[in-house]
Short mmCIF file of C-alpha atoms and ligand atoms in Angstrom, two decimals:
data_model
loop_
_atom_site.label_atom_id
_atom_site.label_comp_id
_atom_site.label_asym_id
_atom_site.label_seq_id
_atom_site.Cartn_x
_atom_site.Cartn_y
_atom_site.Cartn_z
CA MET A 158 96.85 -7.65 29.17
CA ALA A 159 94.23 -10.41 29.17
CA THR A 160 92.16 -10.58 26.00
CA THR A 161 89.39 -12.56 27.65
CA ALA A 162 87.69 -12.53 31.06
CA ALA A 163 86.20 -15.68 32.58
CA LEU A 164 82.69 -15.92 33.98
CA LYS A 165 81.76 -19.03 35.93
CA ILE A 166 78.08 -19.98 36.32
CA ASP A 167 77.18 -23.34 37.90
CA ASP A 168 80.69 -24.66 37.36
CA LYS A 169 80.63 -23.81 33.68
CA ASP A 170 83.19 -21.31 32.37
CA TYR A 171 82.23 -18.69 29.82
CA PRO A 172 85.10 -16.74 28.29
CA LEU A 173 84.12 -13.13 27.54
CA PRO A 174 86.16 -10.92 25.20
CA VAL A 175 87.99 -7.92 26.69
CA ILE A 176 87.85 -4.65 24.77
CA VAL A 177 90.47 -1.90 25.23
CA GLY A 178 89.97 1.68 24.02
CA THR A 179 92.65 3.97 22.58
CA GLU A 180 93.21 5.49 26.05
CA ASN A 181 93.45 2.05 27.64
CA GLU A 182 89.92 2.01 29.04
CA LYS A 183 88.93 -1.60 29.57
CA ALA A 184 85.57 -3.36 29.16
CA ILE A 185 84.21 -6.88 29.26
CA ASP A 186 82.17 -7.50 26.14
CA VAL A 187 78.83 -9.03 27.17
CA ARG A 188 77.07 -8.64 23.84
CA ASN A 189 76.61 -12.41 23.50
CA LEU A 190 76.11 -13.11 27.21
CA ARG A 191 72.36 -13.76 27.11
CA ALA A 192 72.60 -15.96 24.05
CA GLN A 193 75.45 -17.95 25.65
CA THR A 194 74.23 -18.18 29.25
CA GLY A 195 70.58 -17.08 29.52
CA PHE A 196 71.72 -14.38 31.99
CA ILE A 197 71.66 -10.62 31.57
CA THR A 198 73.67 -8.02 33.51
CA LEU A 199 71.89 -5.65 35.92
CA ASP A 200 73.32 -2.15 36.43
CA ASP A 201 70.63 0.42 37.20
CA GLY A 202 72.03 3.89 36.74
CA TYR A 203 74.51 2.39 34.22
CA GLY A 204 77.49 3.29 36.45
CA ASN A 205 79.41 0.23 35.23
CA THR A 206 78.00 -0.13 31.78
CA GLY A 207 79.51 1.08 28.53
CA ALA A 208 76.57 1.78 26.24
CA CYS A 209 78.68 2.27 23.12
CA THR A 210 82.13 2.93 21.75
CA SER A 211 82.65 6.55 20.75
CA ASP A 212 85.51 8.62 19.31
CA ILE A 213 84.20 12.05 20.33
CA THR A 214 85.22 12.83 23.93
CA PHE A 215 87.67 11.32 26.40
CA ILE A 216 87.41 11.88 30.16
CA ASP A 217 89.77 10.58 32.84
CA GLY A 218 87.97 11.56 36.02
CA ASP A 219 90.81 10.58 38.37
CA ALA A 220 93.38 12.62 36.50
CA GLY A 221 91.00 15.54 35.76
CA ILE A 222 91.38 15.16 31.97
CA LEU A 223 88.83 16.20 29.35
CA ARG A 224 89.59 16.07 25.62
CA TYR A 225 87.37 16.71 22.60
CA ARG A 226 88.51 14.58 19.62
CA GLY A 227 91.91 14.25 21.31
CA TYR A 228 92.45 17.98 21.94
CA PRO A 229 92.89 18.95 25.63
CA ILE A 230 90.10 21.22 26.88
CA GLU A 231 92.73 23.67 28.18
CA GLN A 232 94.16 24.18 24.66
CA LEU A 233 90.74 24.62 23.10
CA ALA A 234 89.70 27.08 25.82
CA GLU A 235 92.88 29.08 25.29
CA GLN A 236 93.11 29.03 21.52
CA SER A 237 89.76 28.09 19.99
CA GLY A 238 86.20 29.40 20.26
CA PHE A 239 82.76 27.84 20.59
CA VAL A 240 81.94 27.78 16.86
CA GLU A 241 85.28 26.25 15.83
CA THR A 242 85.05 23.73 18.68
CA ALA A 243 81.50 22.86 17.61
CA TYR A 244 82.85 22.12 14.12
CA LEU A 245 85.61 19.97 15.63
CA ILE A 246 83.23 17.98 17.80
CA ILE A 247 80.77 17.38 14.97
CA ASN A 248 83.24 16.66 12.17
CA GLY A 249 86.18 15.15 14.05
CA HIS A 250 88.83 17.61 12.81
CA LEU A 251 89.68 21.29 13.20
CA PRO A 252 88.30 23.19 10.20
CA THR A 253 90.52 24.61 7.46
CA PRO A 254 89.96 28.36 6.87
CA THR A 255 87.54 27.51 4.01
CA GLU A 256 85.61 24.99 6.11
CA ARG A 257 85.41 27.46 8.99
CA ARG A 258 84.10 30.22 6.69
CA LYS A 259 81.53 27.90 5.13
CA PHE A 260 80.34 26.76 8.57
CA GLY A 261 80.04 30.39 9.78
CA ASP A 262 78.06 31.30 6.62
CA LEU A 263 75.66 28.39 7.20
CA LEU A 264 75.13 29.47 10.83
CA ARG A 265 74.48 33.05 9.70
CA GLU A 266 72.06 31.91 7.02
CA HIS A 267 70.05 29.90 9.52
CA SER A 268 69.99 32.32 12.44
CA PRO A 269 66.47 33.75 11.91
CA VAL A 270 63.47 31.52 12.59
CA HIS A 271 60.65 31.04 10.07
CA SER A 272 58.04 33.78 10.50
CA ALA A 273 55.35 31.14 11.13
CA MET A 274 57.45 29.86 14.03
CA GLY A 275 56.97 33.22 15.74
CA HIS A 276 53.28 32.31 16.09
CA LEU A 277 54.21 29.17 18.02
CA PHE A 278 55.73 31.37 20.73
CA GLU A 279 52.45 33.25 20.97
CA GLY A 280 50.68 30.04 21.98
CA PHE A 281 52.69 29.77 25.20
CA PRO A 282 51.48 31.72 28.26
CA ILE A 283 53.78 34.40 29.72
CA GLY A 284 55.91 32.77 32.42
CA SER A 285 56.25 29.47 30.49
CA HIS A 286 59.50 27.73 31.33
CA PRO A 287 62.01 28.38 28.52
CA MET A 288 63.14 24.70 28.55
CA ALA A 289 59.59 23.59 27.65
CA ILE A 290 59.49 26.12 24.80
CA LEU A 291 62.99 25.16 23.64
CA SER A 292 62.24 21.46 23.46
CA ALA A 293 58.92 21.97 21.66
CA LEU A 294 60.35 24.40 19.12
CA LEU A 295 63.47 22.35 18.39
CA ASN A 296 61.26 19.37 17.61
CA SER A 297 59.05 21.56 15.41
CA LEU A 298 62.08 22.39 13.22
CA GLY A 299 61.40 19.09 11.45
CA CYS A 300 58.08 20.59 10.24
CA TYR A 301 59.80 23.67 8.81
CA TYR A 302 62.65 21.67 7.24
CA PRO A 303 60.98 18.39 6.20
CA HIS A 304 63.89 17.53 3.86
CA LEU A 305 66.21 17.49 6.94
CA ALA A 306 63.89 15.35 9.06
CA THR A 307 62.69 12.46 6.91
CA ASN A 308 63.34 9.80 9.57
CA LYS A 309 65.11 7.87 6.79
CA VAL A 310 68.64 7.70 8.11
CA GLN A 311 70.48 7.82 4.77
CA GLU A 312 68.44 10.81 3.55
CA ASP A 313 68.89 12.65 6.85
CA LEU A 314 72.63 11.94 6.74
CA ALA A 315 72.86 13.25 3.16
CA ASN A 316 71.68 16.66 4.43
CA PHE A 317 73.45 16.44 7.78
CA ASP A 318 75.63 19.59 7.44
CA GLU A 319 72.59 21.77 6.88
CA ALA A 320 70.60 20.12 9.69
CA ALA A 321 73.51 20.56 12.12
CA ALA A 322 73.82 24.26 11.21
CA VAL A 323 70.07 24.76 11.61
CA ALA A 324 70.14 23.18 15.08
CA ILE A 325 73.22 25.07 16.32
CA SER A 326 72.13 28.41 14.95
CA LYS A 327 68.45 28.25 15.79
CA VAL A 328 68.85 26.91 19.33
CA ARG A 329 70.36 30.31 20.14
CA THR A 330 67.55 32.28 18.45
CA ILE A 331 64.80 30.14 20.00
CA ALA A 332 66.45 30.44 23.43
CA ALA A 333 66.59 34.24 23.21
CA MET A 334 63.00 34.42 21.91
CA SER A 335 61.76 32.18 24.72
CA TYR A 336 63.43 34.53 27.23
CA ARG A 337 61.84 37.60 25.62
CA LYS A 338 58.48 35.80 25.58
CA SER A 339 58.76 34.82 29.26
CA ARG A 340 59.37 38.51 30.09
CA GLY A 341 56.68 39.83 27.75
CA LEU A 342 59.39 41.72 25.78
CA PRO A 343 59.40 42.30 22.00
CA TYR A 344 61.57 39.89 19.99
CA ILE A 345 64.92 41.12 18.74
CA TYR A 346 66.01 39.58 15.43
CA PRO A 347 69.55 38.33 14.76
CA LYS A 348 72.02 40.52 12.87
CA ARG A 349 73.98 38.97 10.02
CA ASN A 350 77.23 40.76 10.87
CA LEU A 351 77.46 39.63 14.50
CA PRO A 352 79.44 36.55 15.59
CA TYR A 353 77.63 33.70 17.41
CA CYS A 354 77.92 34.86 21.04
CA GLU A 355 77.49 38.58 20.35
CA ASN A 356 74.38 37.78 18.30
CA PHE A 357 72.90 35.79 21.16
CA LEU A 358 73.55 38.61 23.66
CA HIS A 359 72.06 41.07 21.15
CA MET A 360 68.86 39.00 20.82
CA MET A 361 68.64 38.68 24.60
CA PHE A 362 69.39 42.20 25.75
CA SER A 363 69.11 44.77 22.95
CA GLN A 364 66.01 46.96 22.90
CA PRO A 365 64.19 48.15 19.78
CA TYR A 366 65.56 51.64 20.54
CA GLU A 367 69.08 50.69 21.74
CA ASP A 368 71.63 47.97 20.92
CA TYR A 369 73.27 46.05 23.76
CA VAL A 370 77.04 46.03 23.23
CA PRO A 371 78.87 43.55 25.49
CA THR A 372 82.48 44.04 26.63
CA PRO A 373 84.99 41.64 24.99
CA GLU A 374 85.45 39.96 28.41
CA VAL A 375 81.72 39.27 28.67
CA THR A 376 81.62 37.79 25.16
CA GLN A 377 84.67 35.71 25.97
CA ALA A 378 83.10 34.42 29.20
CA LEU A 379 79.99 33.32 27.28
CA ASN A 380 82.13 31.79 24.52
CA LEU A 381 84.06 29.78 27.11
CA PHE A 382 80.93 28.75 28.98
CA LEU A 383 79.48 27.28 25.76
CA LEU A 384 82.80 25.67 24.72
CA LEU A 385 83.26 24.01 28.11
CA HIS A 386 79.78 22.48 27.94
CA ALA A 387 80.02 21.34 24.30
CA ASP A 388 80.31 17.61 25.08
CA HIS A 389 80.79 15.37 28.08
CA GLU A 390 80.44 11.83 26.70
CA GLN A 391 77.64 9.56 27.92
CA ASN A 392 75.76 11.81 30.36
CA CYS A 393 71.99 11.57 30.80
CA SER A 394 70.95 13.93 27.97
CA THR A 395 73.54 12.65 25.47
CA SER A 396 72.56 9.06 26.20
CA THR A 397 68.94 10.12 25.63
CA VAL A 398 69.85 11.65 22.27
CA ARG A 399 71.64 8.43 21.30
CA MET A 400 68.71 6.32 22.46
CA VAL A 401 66.23 8.30 20.33
CA ALA A 402 68.64 8.34 17.38
CA SER A 403 69.00 4.56 17.59
CA SER A 404 65.37 4.22 16.48
CA GLY A 405 66.16 6.15 13.29
CA ALA A 406 64.50 9.37 14.50
CA ASN A 407 65.67 12.62 12.90
CA LEU A 408 68.21 15.01 14.42
CA PHE A 409 65.68 17.59 15.62
CA ALA A 410 63.51 15.01 17.42
CA SER A 411 66.61 13.52 19.04
CA VAL A 412 68.04 16.81 20.35
CA ALA A 413 64.59 17.93 21.56
CA ALA A 414 64.58 14.78 23.73
CA GLY A 415 68.06 15.74 24.95
CA VAL A 416 66.69 19.09 26.14
CA CYS A 417 64.02 17.29 28.19
CA ALA A 418 66.63 15.07 29.83
CA LEU A 419 68.85 18.05 30.60
CA TRP A 420 65.99 19.93 32.27
CA GLY A 421 66.07 17.80 35.43
CA PRO A 422 67.78 19.22 38.54
CA LEU A 423 70.11 16.22 38.81
CA HIS A 424 71.60 17.02 35.42
CA GLY A 425 71.41 20.56 34.02
CA GLY A 426 70.00 22.27 37.07
CA ALA A 427 73.04 22.19 39.39
CA ASN A 428 74.30 25.69 38.53
CA GLN A 429 70.93 27.11 39.54
CA ALA A 430 71.16 25.10 42.79
CA VAL A 431 74.53 26.78 43.51
CA ILE A 432 72.97 30.24 43.26
CA GLU A 433 70.03 29.19 45.44
CA MET A 434 72.48 27.84 48.03
CA LEU A 435 74.52 31.08 48.01
CA GLU A 436 71.36 33.16 48.30
CA SER A 437 70.13 31.17 51.27
CA ILE A 438 73.54 31.39 53.01
CA HIS A 439 73.47 35.15 52.45
CA ALA A 440 69.87 35.47 53.67
CA GLU A 441 70.85 33.72 56.92
CA GLY A 442 73.68 36.19 57.51
CA ASP A 443 76.27 33.37 57.31
CA ASP A 444 79.64 33.98 55.62
CA GLY A 445 79.76 30.32 54.59
CA SER A 446 81.32 28.97 57.81
CA LYS A 447 78.09 27.54 59.25
CA PHE A 448 77.21 26.02 55.91
CA ILE A 449 80.56 24.26 55.62
CA GLU A 450 80.07 22.94 59.13
CA SER A 451 76.72 21.51 58.08
CA ALA A 452 78.13 20.06 54.83
CA ARG A 453 80.71 18.18 56.91
CA ALA A 454 77.83 16.27 58.50
CA GLY A 455 77.52 14.42 55.18
CA LYS A 456 74.17 12.80 54.52
CA ASN A 457 72.59 14.51 57.56
CA GLY A 458 73.70 17.98 56.55
CA HIS A 459 73.63 20.22 53.50
CA ARG A 460 75.38 19.36 50.25
CA LEU A 461 77.86 21.91 49.07
CA MET A 462 76.37 22.42 45.62
CA GLY A 463 78.94 22.80 42.85
CA PHE A 464 81.32 20.43 44.65
CA GLY A 465 81.91 16.79 43.81
CA HIS A 466 81.32 14.91 40.56
CA ARG A 467 80.38 11.36 39.62
CA VAL A 468 83.29 11.11 37.18
CA TYR A 469 85.86 13.70 38.30
CA LYS A 470 87.61 12.69 41.50
CA ASN A 471 90.02 15.56 41.01
CA TYR A 472 89.57 19.22 40.05
CA ASP A 473 87.02 19.39 37.21
CA PRO A 474 89.32 20.87 34.50
CA ARG A 475 86.43 23.06 33.31
CA ALA A 476 86.06 24.67 36.76
CA LYS A 477 89.59 26.12 36.69
CA ILE A 478 89.14 27.59 33.23
CA ILE A 479 85.73 29.07 33.92
CA LYS A 480 86.88 30.65 37.16
CA ALA A 481 89.73 32.54 35.48
CA SER A 482 87.49 33.88 32.72
CA PHE A 483 84.87 34.80 35.30
CA GLU A 484 87.29 37.01 37.20
CA LYS A 485 88.07 38.93 33.97
CA ALA A 486 84.37 39.33 33.07
CA LEU A 487 83.61 40.62 36.57
CA ALA A 488 86.40 43.18 36.36
CA SER A 489 85.11 44.40 32.98
CA LEU A 490 81.59 44.73 34.44
CA HIS A 491 83.03 46.57 37.48
CA ILE A 492 81.37 44.07 39.84
CA LYS A 493 83.38 44.17 43.07
CA ASP A 494 81.03 43.87 45.99
CA ASP A 495 78.76 40.97 45.11
CA PRO A 496 78.02 39.28 48.46
CA LEU A 497 77.26 35.93 46.78
CA LEU A 498 80.64 35.99 45.11
CA ALA A 499 82.35 36.66 48.43
CA ILE A 500 80.52 33.69 49.96
CA ALA A 501 81.44 31.45 46.99
CA ARG A 502 85.12 32.39 47.30
CA ARG A 503 85.09 31.69 51.01
CA LEU A 504 83.34 28.32 50.59
CA GLU A 505 85.88 27.26 47.98
CA GLU A 506 88.86 28.43 50.03
CA VAL A 507 87.70 26.61 53.16
CA ALA A 508 86.55 23.42 51.42
CA LEU A 509 89.81 23.06 49.51
CA LYS A 510 91.71 22.85 52.80
CA ASP A 511 89.15 20.78 54.67
CA ASP A 512 89.79 17.12 55.34
CA TYR A 513 86.11 16.16 54.87
CA PHE A 514 86.18 17.37 51.26
CA LEU A 515 89.77 16.35 50.48
CA SER A 516 89.37 12.81 51.79
CA ARG A 517 86.24 12.34 49.64
CA LYS A 518 87.87 13.91 46.60
CA LEU A 519 85.27 16.66 46.47
CA TYR A 520 86.52 19.54 44.33
CA PRO A 521 84.68 22.40 42.61
CA ASN A 522 82.89 21.30 39.45
CA VAL A 523 82.04 23.46 36.44
CA ASP A 524 78.73 24.47 38.01
CA PHE A 525 80.32 26.14 41.02
CA TYR A 526 81.19 29.25 39.00
CA SER A 527 79.03 28.89 35.87
CA GLY A 528 75.86 30.03 37.65
CA LEU A 529 77.70 33.07 39.01
CA ILE A 530 78.97 33.89 35.52
CA MET A 531 75.50 33.76 34.04
CA ARG A 532 74.12 35.82 36.88
CA ALA A 533 76.82 38.45 36.25
CA LEU A 534 75.89 38.47 32.53
CA GLY A 535 72.28 39.25 33.52
CA ILE A 536 70.89 35.84 32.54
CA PRO A 537 67.92 34.90 34.74
CA GLN A 538 68.01 31.66 36.71
CA ASN A 539 65.31 29.89 34.69
CA MET A 540 67.52 30.36 31.60
CA PHE A 541 70.61 28.68 33.12
CA THR A 542 69.69 25.22 31.83
CA VAL A 543 68.82 26.71 28.44
CA MET A 544 72.36 28.12 28.28
CA PHE A 545 73.68 24.65 29.03
CA ALA A 546 71.53 23.29 26.17
CA ILE A 547 72.96 25.83 23.70
CA GLY A 548 76.47 24.76 24.72
CA ARG A 549 75.71 21.03 24.59
CA MET A 550 74.10 21.15 21.13
CA PRO A 551 77.34 20.28 19.20
CA GLY A 552 77.85 17.22 21.41
CA TRP A 553 74.29 16.01 20.92
CA ILE A 554 74.63 16.51 17.15
CA ALA A 555 77.94 14.62 17.01
CA HIS A 556 76.46 11.71 18.97
CA TRP A 557 73.37 11.65 16.72
CA LYS A 558 75.68 11.41 13.72
CA GLU A 559 77.80 8.70 15.34
CA VAL A 560 74.68 6.57 15.87
CA ALA A 561 73.05 7.35 12.51
CA SER A 562 76.18 6.62 10.50
CA ASN A 563 77.02 3.38 12.32
CA PRO A 564 76.22 0.54 9.90
CA LYS A 565 75.95 -1.82 12.91
CA ASN A 566 73.48 0.43 14.76
CA LYS A 567 70.76 -1.49 16.58
CA ILE A 568 67.75 0.09 18.25
CA ASN A 569 68.60 0.56 21.95
CA ARG A 570 66.46 -1.81 23.89
CA PRO A 571 67.66 -2.67 27.40
CA ARG A 572 66.21 -5.63 29.25
CA GLN A 573 64.94 -5.82 32.83
CA ILE A 574 64.54 -8.21 35.70
CA TYR A 575 60.82 -8.47 36.32
CA VAL A 576 59.92 -8.45 40.05
CA GLY A 577 56.11 -8.04 39.82
CA PRO A 578 53.33 -10.57 40.49
CA THR A 579 53.52 -13.92 38.76
CA VAL A 580 50.61 -15.04 36.59
CA ARG A 581 47.11 -14.61 38.08
CA ASN A 582 43.55 -14.82 36.73
CA TYR A 583 41.39 -11.82 35.88
CA VAL A 584 38.64 -11.14 38.47
CA PRO A 585 35.38 -9.59 37.11
CA ILE A 586 34.62 -6.21 38.78
CA ALA A 587 31.47 -7.49 40.56
CA GLN A 588 33.51 -10.10 42.39
CA ARG A 589 36.17 -7.69 43.69
CA GLY A 590 35.81 -6.73 47.36
N1 LIG B 231 78.84 18.21 49.71
C1 LIG B 231 79.05 17.47 50.84
N2 LIG B 231 79.30 16.15 50.84
C2 LIG B 231 79.31 15.55 49.62
C3 LIG B 231 79.10 16.26 48.43
C4 LIG B 231 78.87 17.65 48.50
N3 LIG B 231 78.67 18.37 47.39
N4 LIG B 231 79.17 15.41 47.36
C5 LIG B 231 79.42 14.20 47.90
N5 LIG B 231 79.51 14.28 49.27
C6 LIG B 231 79.86 13.19 50.19
C7 LIG B 231 78.70 12.22 50.38
O1 LIG B 231 77.88 12.61 51.48
C8 LIG B 231 79.45 10.93 50.63
O2 LIG B 231 79.95 10.97 51.93
P1 LIG B 231 80.12 9.58 52.80
O3 LIG B 231 81.18 8.81 52.06
O4 LIG B 231 80.53 10.05 54.14
O5 LIG B 231 78.77 8.91 52.76
C9 LIG B 231 80.64 11.03 49.68
O6 LIG B 231 80.90 12.43 49.54
C10 LIG B 231 80.40 10.41 48.30
O7 LIG B 231 79.21 10.97 47.77
P2 LIG B 231 78.32 10.31 46.64
O8 LIG B 231 76.97 10.96 46.64
O9 LIG B 231 78.37 8.83 46.77
O10 LIG B 231 79.14 10.71 45.35
P3 LIG B 231 78.60 10.64 43.86
O11 LIG B 231 79.77 10.48 43.00
O12 LIG B 231 77.50 9.67 43.73
O13 LIG B 231 77.93 12.09 43.67
C11 LIG B 231 77.47 14.25 42.95
C12 LIG B 231 78.38 13.03 42.79
C13 LIG B 231 75.98 13.87 42.72
C14 LIG B 231 77.85 15.28 41.88
C15 LIG B 231 77.66 14.84 44.36
O14 LIG B 231 79.02 15.14 44.58
C16 LIG B 231 76.79 16.06 44.62
O15 LIG B 231 75.60 15.92 44.95
N6 LIG B 231 77.34 17.30 44.40
C17 LIG B 231 76.57 18.49 44.56
C18 LIG B 231 75.67 18.72 43.34
C19 LIG B 231 76.44 19.18 42.11
O16 LIG B 231 77.30 20.06 42.20
N7 LIG B 231 76.13 18.59 40.95
C20 LIG B 231 76.76 18.96 39.69
C21 LIG B 231 77.55 17.84 39.12
S1 LIG B 231 78.39 18.41 37.68
C22 LIG B 231 77.29 18.37 36.42
O17 LIG B 231 76.31 17.67 36.43
C23 LIG B 231 77.53 19.26 35.17
#
């Protein structure tokens, strides 16, 4: 394969180095382009731009492949769990039994929030969006753990294991507390003896007078949901985390920014959009047939939410896994006659045989069933993106570490092509018409 690419500008040739990743992904290295030629590249939306090299996650969208640190998502979903996978993503290797125990102990130790933090929740009005609370409180962790958030990269890295455990453990407690706050319910504190997912469900749904005890299938569905969202390379929120980290900002500030980026409907909000679509189909008395007809009209019709993906042009591997676990959770909850589920199944069945969808490589993505799973678990729609944030935390942390520990890290500072007015003279206000 060529090791250089040639760029010709005004009859002058500029050789540009070619970079090849371990999975044969190819890039043209333009790091010296501006210095050599005076030109920059323009790629709004970054669809053709590699912002970094990374050894965390590999995706082949055409083949429907997703691997964390080299391990296929299918194997991790089958044999691992969210906490072990979080360790893998952050540290680059599967933990030994001792490492796993130590990590679990750290998460347990950090599951309660500081009592003063409870007062922060009181400052938010009832009905506040849990994503706003989550972002604010994650950032405030730096105030409660100043030794983990010095904004001096080497010092923050020296205490990284503790900071990572604080973020992973507390995101779950803060999320549950923000839900209880939004409902005006009393807070339920974490229990030391409960594993990660059970503890979250306990803090969400137990009452002071009665513990909520989930079925194993429900816990497994939540575990899988979090595992499947744990990283997805350079998406909008992860790129935001990396951007903030590149300035030397601490882990908590960086992941709080990630939460803000995830909040938008084009990123973390798609699973909620699937439920809204199913509800509106149901409200119109349609079984999905009319909606599919409209979706076939392309840009002039409806979008089939939960179908299609910018990267996957094949079945999203996460969608298959989540669907299977969903069916088991539904059976354990004795949910048989959910009309939205019936519509979702029909939409999927029809779309997977329909030439419009097949010819455009539109397959179900992870969001097609993840919203239905959360709905079945009793999680309200405004918490869906929060659930995504809990799952994505290990990925954000791993990317923060990758940036912070890179000796060649430079502050991220893209350029632009200015298209505004050229120079003009200031006009005093009295002379303006
Ligand atoms: N329903 C109907 N038609 C669709 C859909 C859909 N869900 N998605 C794409 N198309 C059509 C487009 O109209 C276009 O048709 P045309 O070629 O006739 O003009 C063609 O497929 C290509 O569509 P693009 O928008 O160019 O594809 P892109 O890769 O940019 O979009 C996206 C990907 C945004 C995910 C899109 O498929 C979509 O909007 N899906 C629904 C929303 C969704 O499920 N988002 C979640 C993504 S997963 C995640 O973020 C975790």
